[in-house]
PDB file of C-alpha atoms and ligand atoms in Angstrom:
ATOM      1  CA  MET A  17       0.497  24.555 -36.255  1.00 94.00           C
ATOM      2  CA  LYS A  18       0.336  20.957 -35.090  1.00 98.00           C
ATOM      3  CA  LYS A  19      -3.030  19.358 -34.496  1.00 98.00           C
ATOM      4  CA  VAL A  20      -3.725  17.637 -31.195  1.00 98.00           C
ATOM      5  CA  VAL A  21      -6.575  15.356 -30.105  1.00 99.00           C
ATOM      6  CA  ILE A  22      -7.163  14.992 -26.361  1.00 99.00           C
ATOM      7  CA  LEU A  23      -8.820  11.906 -24.839  1.00 98.00           C
ATOM      8  CA  ILE A  24     -10.596  12.203 -21.494  1.00 98.00           C
ATOM      9  CA  SER A  25     -12.819  10.059 -19.281  1.00 98.00           C
ATOM     10  CA  GLY A  26     -13.989  12.459 -16.587  1.00 98.00           C
ATOM     11  CA  ARG A  27     -13.235  15.825 -15.007  1.00 98.00           C
ATOM     12  CA  GLY A  28     -10.794  16.890 -17.695  1.00 98.00           C
ATOM     13  CA  SER A  29      -8.759  19.342 -15.636  1.00 98.00           C
ATOM     14  CA  ASN A  30      -5.546  18.409 -17.462  1.00 98.00           C
ATOM     15  CA  MET A  31      -7.292  18.980 -20.790  1.00 98.00           C
ATOM     16  CA  GLN A  32      -8.480  22.326 -19.435  1.00 98.00           C
ATOM     17  CA  ALA A  33      -4.928  23.257 -18.416  1.00 98.00           C
ATOM     18  CA  ILE A  34      -3.695  22.490 -21.937  1.00 98.00           C
ATOM     19  CA  LEU A  35      -6.459  24.612 -23.481  1.00 98.00           C
ATOM     20  CA  ASP A  36      -5.894  27.436 -20.991  1.00 97.00           C
ATOM     21  CA  ALA A  37      -2.154  27.467 -21.694  1.00 97.00           C
ATOM     22  CA  ARG A  38      -2.885  28.844 -25.182  1.00 96.00           C
ATOM     23  CA  LEU A  39      -0.105  26.803 -26.739  1.00 97.00           C
ATOM     24  CA  PRO A  40       0.966  27.251 -30.361  1.00 96.00           C
ATOM     25  CA  LEU A  41      -1.122  24.285 -31.554  1.00 97.00           C
ATOM     26  CA  THR A  42      -4.674  23.476 -32.537  1.00 98.00           C
ATOM     27  CA  VAL A  43      -6.742  21.263 -30.248  1.00 98.00           C
ATOM     28  CA  ALA A  44      -8.746  19.652 -33.045  1.00 98.00           C
ATOM     29  CA  ALA A  45     -11.019  17.586 -30.805  1.00 98.00           C
ATOM     30  CA  VAL A  46     -11.671  16.240 -27.337  1.00 98.00           C
ATOM     31  CA  ILE A  47     -12.925  12.647 -27.325  1.00 98.00           C
ATOM     32  CA  SER A  48     -14.363  10.770 -24.355  1.00 98.00           C
ATOM     33  CA  ASN A  49     -15.403   7.179 -23.763  1.00 98.00           C
ATOM     34  CA  ASP A  50     -18.157   8.518 -21.499  1.00 98.00           C
ATOM     35  CA  SER A  51     -20.832  11.019 -22.546  1.00 98.00           C
ATOM     36  CA  SER A  52     -21.165  12.227 -18.943  1.00 98.00           C
ATOM     37  CA  ALA A  53     -17.502  13.267 -18.685  1.00 98.00           C
ATOM     38  CA  ALA A  54     -17.568  16.740 -17.136  1.00 98.00           C
ATOM     39  CA  GLY A  55     -14.638  17.884 -19.271  1.00 98.00           C
ATOM     40  CA  LEU A  56     -16.688  17.657 -22.463  1.00 98.00           C
ATOM     41  CA  GLU A  57     -18.704  20.694 -21.418  1.00 98.00           C
ATOM     42  CA  PHE A  58     -15.588  22.812 -20.924  1.00 98.00           C
ATOM     43  CA  ALA A  59     -14.254  21.712 -24.325  1.00 98.00           C
ATOM     44  CA  ARG A  60     -17.517  22.648 -26.041  1.00 98.00           C
ATOM     45  CA  ALA A  61     -17.614  26.009 -24.264  1.00 98.00           C
ATOM     46  CA  SER A  62     -14.068  26.595 -25.518  1.00 98.00           C
ATOM     47  CA  GLY A  63     -15.193  26.002 -29.084  1.00 98.00           C
ATOM     48  CA  VAL A  64     -13.459  22.635 -29.440  1.00 98.00           C
ATOM     49  CA  ALA A  65     -15.143  19.770 -31.322  1.00 98.00           C
ATOM     50  CA  THR A  66     -16.156  16.905 -29.048  1.00 98.00           C
ATOM     51  CA  ARG A  67     -16.933  13.267 -29.752  1.00 98.00           C
ATOM     52  CA  VAL A  68     -18.023  10.339 -27.596  1.00 98.00           C
ATOM     53  CA  VAL A  69     -17.066   6.731 -28.292  1.00 98.00           C
ATOM     54  CA  ASP A  70     -18.831   4.796 -25.538  1.00 98.00           C
ATOM     55  CA  HIS A  71     -16.774   1.757 -24.583  1.00 98.00           C
ATOM     56  CA  ARG A  72     -19.918   0.032 -23.284  1.00 97.00           C
ATOM     57  CA  ALA A  73     -21.187  -0.270 -26.842  1.00 98.00           C
ATOM     58  CA  TYR A  74     -18.315  -2.616 -27.753  1.00 98.00           C
ATOM     59  CA  ALA A  75     -17.996  -6.201 -26.576  1.00 96.00           C
ATOM     60  CA  GLU A  76     -14.306  -6.386 -27.413  1.00 97.00           C
ATOM     61  CA  ARG A  77     -11.549  -4.010 -26.391  1.00 97.00           C
ATOM     62  CA  ALA A  78     -10.090  -4.176 -29.920  1.00 98.00           C
ATOM     63  CA  ALA A  79     -13.406  -3.106 -31.474  1.00 98.00           C
ATOM     64  CA  PHE A  80     -13.630  -0.108 -29.137  1.00 98.00           C
ATOM     65  CA  ASP A  81     -10.054   0.866 -29.923  1.00 98.00           C
ATOM     66  CA  ALA A  82     -10.736   0.602 -33.671  1.00 98.00           C
ATOM     67  CA  ALA A  83     -13.787   2.872 -33.349  1.00 98.00           C
ATOM     68  CA  LEU A  84     -11.782   5.302 -31.211  1.00 98.00           C
ATOM     69  CA  ALA A  85      -8.924   5.341 -33.735  1.00 98.00           C
ATOM     70  CA  ALA A  86     -11.391   6.030 -36.566  1.00 98.00           C
ATOM     71  CA  GLU A  87     -12.692   9.096 -34.711  1.00 98.00           C
ATOM     72  CA  ILE A  88      -9.192  10.304 -33.876  1.00 98.00           C
ATOM     73  CA  ASP A  89      -7.934   9.851 -37.437  1.00 98.00           C
ATOM     74  CA  GLU A  90     -10.722  12.000 -38.843  1.00 98.00           C
ATOM     75  CA  PHE A  91      -8.932  14.939 -37.264  1.00 98.00           C
ATOM     76  CA  LYS A  92      -5.482  13.902 -38.577  1.00 98.00           C
ATOM     77  CA  PRO A  93      -3.653  14.854 -35.383  1.00 98.00           C
ATOM     78  CA  GLU A  94       0.117  14.869 -35.053  1.00 98.00           C
ATOM     79  CA  LEU A  95      -0.268  14.201 -31.311  1.00 98.00           C
ATOM     80  CA  VAL A  96      -2.784  12.262 -29.204  1.00 99.00           C
ATOM     81  CA  VAL A  97      -2.910  13.297 -25.537  1.00 99.00           C
ATOM     82  CA  LEU A  98      -4.334  10.993 -22.857  1.00 98.00           C
ATOM     83  CA  ALA A  99      -5.628  13.281 -20.128  1.00 98.00           C
ATOM     84  CA  GLY A 100      -7.235  11.101 -17.480  1.00 98.00           C
ATOM     85  CA  PHE A 101      -8.339   8.607 -20.145  1.00 98.00           C
ATOM     86  CA  MET A 102      -9.080   5.595 -17.982  1.00 96.00           C
ATOM     87  CA  ARG A 103      -9.249   2.789 -20.543  1.00 96.00           C
ATOM     88  CA  ILE A 104      -6.544   0.221 -21.090  1.00 95.00           C
ATOM     89  CA  LEU A 105      -5.498   0.456 -24.730  1.00 97.00           C
ATOM     90  CA  THR A 106      -4.660  -2.504 -26.962  1.00 98.00           C
ATOM     91  CA  ASP A 107      -1.154  -3.004 -28.314  1.00 97.00           C
ATOM     92  CA  GLY A 108      -2.483  -2.338 -31.818  1.00 98.00           C
ATOM     93  CA  PHE A 109      -3.827   1.064 -30.796  1.00 98.00           C
ATOM     94  CA  VAL A 110      -0.619   2.007 -29.026  1.00 98.00           C
ATOM     95  CA  ARG A 111       1.498   0.930 -32.000  1.00 97.00           C
ATOM     96  CA  ARG A 112      -0.676   2.927 -34.414  1.00 98.00           C
ATOM     97  CA  TYR A 113       0.218   6.126 -32.546  1.00 98.00           C
ATOM     98  CA  ALA A 114       3.775   5.165 -31.558  1.00 97.00           C
ATOM     99  CA  GLY A 115       5.850   8.244 -30.767  1.00 98.00           C
ATOM    100  CA  ARG A 116       2.832  10.557 -30.864  1.00 98.00           C
ATOM    101  CA  LEU A 117       0.748   9.276 -27.951  1.00 98.00           C
ATOM    102  CA  ILE A 118       1.458  10.710 -24.498  1.00 98.00           C
ATOM    103  CA  ASN A 119      -0.019  10.215 -21.039  1.00 98.00           C
ATOM    104  CA  ILE A 120       0.060  11.847 -17.630  1.00 98.00           C
ATOM    105  CA  HIS A 121       0.230   9.697 -14.533  1.00 98.00           C
ATOM    106  CA  PRO A 122      -0.046  10.851 -10.890  1.00 98.00           C
ATOM    107  CA  SER A 123       3.152   9.288  -9.557  1.00 98.00           C
ATOM    108  CA  LEU A 124       6.868   9.372 -10.134  1.00 98.00           C
ATOM    109  CA  LEU A 125       6.972   6.416 -12.522  1.00 98.00           C
ATOM    110  CA  PRO A 126       8.106   3.693 -12.528  1.00 98.00           C
ATOM    111  CA  VAL A 127       6.760   3.589  -8.941  1.00 98.00           C
ATOM    112  CA  PHE A 128       3.011   3.313  -8.391  1.00 98.00           C
ATOM    113  CA  PRO A 129       1.648   2.502 -11.848  1.00 98.00           C
ATOM    114  CA  GLY A 130      -2.107   1.848 -11.900  1.00 97.00           C
ATOM    115  CA  LEU A 131      -4.764   3.286  -9.587  1.00 97.00           C
ATOM    116  CA  HIS A 132      -4.877   4.949  -6.125  1.00 98.00           C
ATOM    117  CA  THR A 133      -1.368   6.334  -6.453  1.00 98.00           C
ATOM    118  CA  HIS A 134      -1.732   8.933  -3.678  1.00 98.00           C
ATOM    119  CA  ARG A 135      -3.051   6.402  -1.170  1.00 98.00           C
ATOM    120  CA  ARG A 136      -0.240   4.011  -2.062  1.00 98.00           C
ATOM    121  CA  ALA A 137       2.365   6.765  -1.724  1.00 98.00           C
ATOM    122  CA  LEU A 138       1.076   7.580   1.780  1.00 98.00           C
ATOM    123  CA  GLU A 139       0.963   3.908   2.746  1.00 98.00           C
ATOM    124  CA  ALA A 140       4.528   3.424   1.522  1.00 98.00           C
ATOM    125  CA  GLY A 141       5.656   6.430   3.549  1.00 97.00           C
ATOM    126  CA  VAL A 142       7.501   8.035   0.655  1.00 97.00           C
ATOM    127  CA  ARG A 143       8.726  11.558   1.348  1.00 96.00           C
ATOM    128  CA  VAL A 144       8.582  12.624  -2.268  1.00 97.00           C
ATOM    129  CA  HIS A 145       5.689  11.943  -4.633  1.00 98.00           C
ATOM    130  CA  GLY A 146       4.765  13.564  -7.928  1.00 97.00           C
ATOM    131  CA  CYS A 147       3.672  13.076 -11.506  1.00 98.00           C
ATOM    132  CA  THR A 148       5.048  11.971 -14.848  1.00 98.00           C
ATOM    133  CA  VAL A 149       4.374  12.710 -18.511  1.00 98.00           C
ATOM    134  CA  HIS A 150       5.534   9.879 -20.760  1.00 98.00           C
ATOM    135  CA  PHE A 151       5.204   8.439 -24.226  1.00 98.00           C
ATOM    136  CA  VAL A 152       2.802   5.504 -24.181  1.00 98.00           C
ATOM    137  CA  THR A 153       3.999   1.952 -24.802  1.00 97.00           C
ATOM    138  CA  PRO A 154       1.913  -1.228 -24.589  1.00 95.00           C
ATOM    139  CA  THR A 155       2.785  -1.698 -20.889  1.00 94.00           C
ATOM    140  CA  LEU A 156       0.384   0.233 -18.630  1.00 93.00           C
ATOM    141  CA  ASP A 157       1.787   3.488 -17.183  1.00 95.00           C
ATOM    142  CA  HIS A 158       5.146   2.805 -18.706  1.00 93.00           C
ATOM    143  CA  GLY A 159       7.205   4.319 -21.491  1.00 97.00           C
ATOM    144  CA  PRO A 160       9.838   6.961 -22.255  1.00 98.00           C
ATOM    145  CA  ILE A 161       9.640   9.710 -19.624  1.00 97.00           C
ATOM    146  CA  ILE A 162       9.365  13.285 -20.917  1.00 96.00           C
ATOM    147  CA  VAL A 163       9.099  15.271 -17.688  1.00 96.00           C
ATOM    148  CA  GLN A 164       8.447  14.710 -13.993  1.00 96.00           C
ATOM    149  CA  ALA A 165       7.553  17.037 -11.144  1.00 96.00           C
ATOM    150  CA  ALA A 166       8.257  16.118  -7.538  1.00 96.00           C
ATOM    151  CA  VAL A 167       5.924  17.011  -4.673  1.00 96.00           C
ATOM    152  CA  PRO A 168       7.121  16.714  -1.055  1.00 96.00           C
ATOM    153  CA  VAL A 169       4.808  14.669   1.179  1.00 96.00           C
ATOM    154  CA  ALA A 170       3.798  16.489   4.377  1.00 96.00           C
ATOM    155  CA  HIS A 171       3.424  14.595   7.654  1.00 95.00           C
ATOM    156  CA  ASP A 172      -0.272  15.496   7.840  1.00 96.00           C
ATOM    157  CA  ASP A 173      -1.132  14.895   4.190  1.00 97.00           C
ATOM    158  CA  THR A 174      -4.303  13.014   3.344  1.00 98.00           C
ATOM    159  CA  GLU A 175      -5.021  11.397   0.002  1.00 98.00           C
ATOM    160  CA  ASP A 176      -6.955  14.530  -0.968  1.00 98.00           C
ATOM    161  CA  THR A 177      -4.431  17.167   0.065  1.00 98.00           C
ATOM    162  CA  LEU A 178      -1.629  15.258  -1.643  1.00 98.00           C
ATOM    163  CA  ALA A 179      -3.728  14.727  -4.777  1.00 98.00           C
ATOM    164  CA  GLN A 180      -4.457  18.454  -4.959  1.00 98.00           C
ATOM    165  CA  ARG A 181      -0.797  19.446  -4.862  1.00 97.00           C
ATOM    166  CA  VAL A 182       0.165  16.782  -7.387  1.00 98.00           C
ATOM    167  CA  LEU A 183      -2.661  17.876  -9.690  1.00 98.00           C
ATOM    168  CA  ALA A 184      -1.377  21.457  -9.716  1.00 97.00           C
ATOM    169  CA  GLU A 185       1.987  20.105 -10.914  1.00 97.00           C
ATOM    170  CA  GLU A 186       0.268  17.871 -13.472  1.00 97.00           C
ATOM    171  CA  HIS A 187      -1.344  20.907 -15.049  1.00 97.00           C
ATOM    172  CA  ARG A 188       2.001  22.657 -15.284  1.00 96.00           C
ATOM    173  CA  ILE A 189       4.085  19.827 -16.709  1.00 96.00           C
ATOM    174  CA  TYR A 190       1.467  18.496 -19.119  1.00 97.00           C
ATOM    175  CA  ALA A 191       1.101  21.835 -20.878  1.00 97.00           C
ATOM    176  CA  GLN A 192       4.891  22.069 -20.942  1.00 95.00           C
ATOM    177  CA  ALA A 193       5.345  18.586 -22.434  1.00 96.00           C
ATOM    178  CA  VAL A 194       2.726  19.237 -25.114  1.00 98.00           C
ATOM    179  CA  ARG A 195       4.497  22.466 -25.993  1.00 96.00           C
ATOM    180  CA  TRP A 196       7.848  20.687 -26.305  1.00 95.00           C
ATOM    181  CA  PHE A 197       6.309  18.044 -28.562  1.00 97.00           C
ATOM    182  CA  CYS A 198       4.754  20.682 -30.776  1.00 97.00           C
ATOM    183  CA  GLU A 199       8.082  22.496 -30.982  1.00 96.00           C
ATOM    184  CA  ASP A 200       9.725  19.242 -32.188  1.00 97.00           C
ATOM    185  CA  ARG A 201      12.068  19.231 -29.212  1.00 95.00           C
ATOM    186  CA  LEU A 202      11.485  15.670 -28.009  1.00 96.00           C
ATOM    187  CA  GLU A 203      13.454  12.731 -29.319  1.00 97.00           C
ATOM    188  CA  ILE A 204      12.991   9.137 -28.141  1.00 97.00           C
ATOM    189  CA  ARG A 205      16.442   7.611 -28.143  1.00 96.00           C
ATOM    190  CA  ASP A 206      17.287   3.990 -28.933  1.00 97.00           C
ATOM    191  CA  ASP A 207      17.768   3.263 -25.212  1.00 97.00           C
ATOM    192  CA  GLY A 208      14.172   4.328 -24.468  1.00 95.00           C
ATOM    193  CA  THR A 209      15.021   7.633 -22.823  1.00 96.00           C
ATOM    194  CA  VAL A 210      13.845  11.004 -24.083  1.00 95.00           C
ATOM    195  CA  ARG A 211      16.163  13.796 -25.092  1.00 94.00           C
ATOM    196  CA  LEU A 212      14.849  17.347 -24.831  1.00 93.00           C
ATOM    197  CA  ALA A 213      16.491  19.735 -27.254  1.00 92.00           C
ATOM    198  CA  ARG A 214      17.635  23.061 -25.793  1.00 87.00           C
ATOM    199  CA  ALA A 215      17.027  21.831 -22.218  1.00 83.00           C
ATOM    200  CA  GLN A 216      17.825  24.245 -19.433  1.00 68.00           C
ATOM    201  CA  ASP A 217      20.014  23.278 -16.540  1.00 54.00           C
ATOM    202  CA  ALA A 218      17.678  21.332 -14.212  1.00 50.00           C
ATOM    203  CA  VAL A 219      20.007  21.156 -11.209  1.00 53.00           C
ATOM    204  CA  GLY A 220      18.069  21.837  -8.024  1.00 58.00           C
ATOM    205  CA  ALA A 221      14.727  21.996  -9.761  1.00 62.00           C
ATOM    206  CA  LEU A 222      11.717  20.085  -8.479  1.00 76.00           C
ATOM    207  CA  CYS A 223      10.701  19.709 -12.085  1.00 77.00           C
ATOM    208  CA  SER A 224      13.018  17.901 -14.446  1.00 76.00           C
ATOM    209  CA  PRO A 225      13.855  18.899 -17.100  1.00 82.00           C
ATOM    210  CA  ALA A 226      13.363  22.364 -15.676  1.00 80.00           C
ATOM    211  CA  CYS A 227      10.182  23.870 -17.054  1.00 76.00           C
ATOM    212  CA  GLU A 228      10.374  27.229 -18.718  1.00 73.00           C
ATOM    213  CA  ALA A 229       8.285  30.030 -17.331  1.00 61.00           C
TER     214      ALA A 229
HETATM  215  C1  GAR B 312      -5.193  12.862 -13.259  1.00 94.29           C
HETATM  216  O1  GAR B 312      -4.711  12.918 -11.952  1.00 94.29           O
HETATM  217  C2  GAR B 312      -4.327  11.948 -14.114  1.00 94.29           C
HETATM  218  O2  GAR B 312      -2.972  12.008 -13.773  1.00 94.29           O
HETATM  219  C3  GAR B 312      -4.917  10.602 -13.778  1.00 94.29           C
HETATM  220  O3  GAR B 312      -6.295  10.817 -13.739  1.00 94.29           O
HETATM  221  C4  GAR B 312      -6.550  12.156 -13.312  1.00 94.29           C
HETATM  222  C5  GAR B 312      -7.472  12.798 -14.316  1.00 94.29           C
HETATM  223  O4  GAR B 312      -7.839  14.085 -13.905  1.00 94.29           O
HETATM  224  N1  GAR B 312      -4.537   9.620 -14.767  1.00 94.29           N
HETATM  225  C6  GAR B 312      -4.210   8.363 -14.481  1.00 94.29           C
HETATM  226  O5  GAR B 312      -4.264   7.894 -13.370  1.00 94.29           O
HETATM  227  C7  GAR B 312      -3.765   7.531 -15.675  1.00 94.29           C
HETATM  228  N2  GAR B 312      -3.082   6.360 -15.253  1.00 94.29           N
HETATM  229  P1  GAR B 312      -8.411  15.130 -14.938  1.00 94.29           P
HETATM  230  O6  GAR B 312      -9.562  14.419 -15.668  1.00 94.29           O
HETATM  231  O7  GAR B 312      -8.917  16.256 -14.089  1.00 94.29           O
HETATM  232  O8  GAR B 312      -7.313  15.545 -15.878  1.00 94.29           O
END
């Protein structure tokens, strides 16, 4: 079974969804840059090793990333999962884990990279919002897209109601993407797109590629 390390900064609900999905993989550790991250408690209660690498202890971003990489590498993971990990990573860190570092972002990338995605979606008046799981490249919230789920925007949505519906989709597609990776079904092609082996027909689905039940 493949080993996975999950990085979190706060609540950790995406991490929780991956643990709850009981995927055929081993979550070797959950690492946070913040000792007060609520998700650490859930990880511990689930019997998963936890570590904290506090970014405030490092003057330079590169030094923090090196310390973080040292912790990650102790667990020899095949996959590193960013689950609400709110630190900008250096190019060196991203290159070290090229092809085995994935992120979830609460928008239909490439629109709305960065913060406050739900507020920006409402301000822009988009009718469809959503979330994206992608391989990480040095550019923030950018990189080969693995799966996206679309969420219709209701006329009376607030930032909170929209965030809640998007989050429910995040939980679904992140577990699915991690499963695909662990089943060796994802291939990053030369043109920067991702090919999913044995993909189902996604026509008409609000989740593409269509997620399996
Ligand atoms: C999630 O909505 C995730 O998509 C977002 O932070 C939240 C973390 O929630 N990540 C980003 O914005 C990364 N650019 P969680 O801690 O409950 O998983």
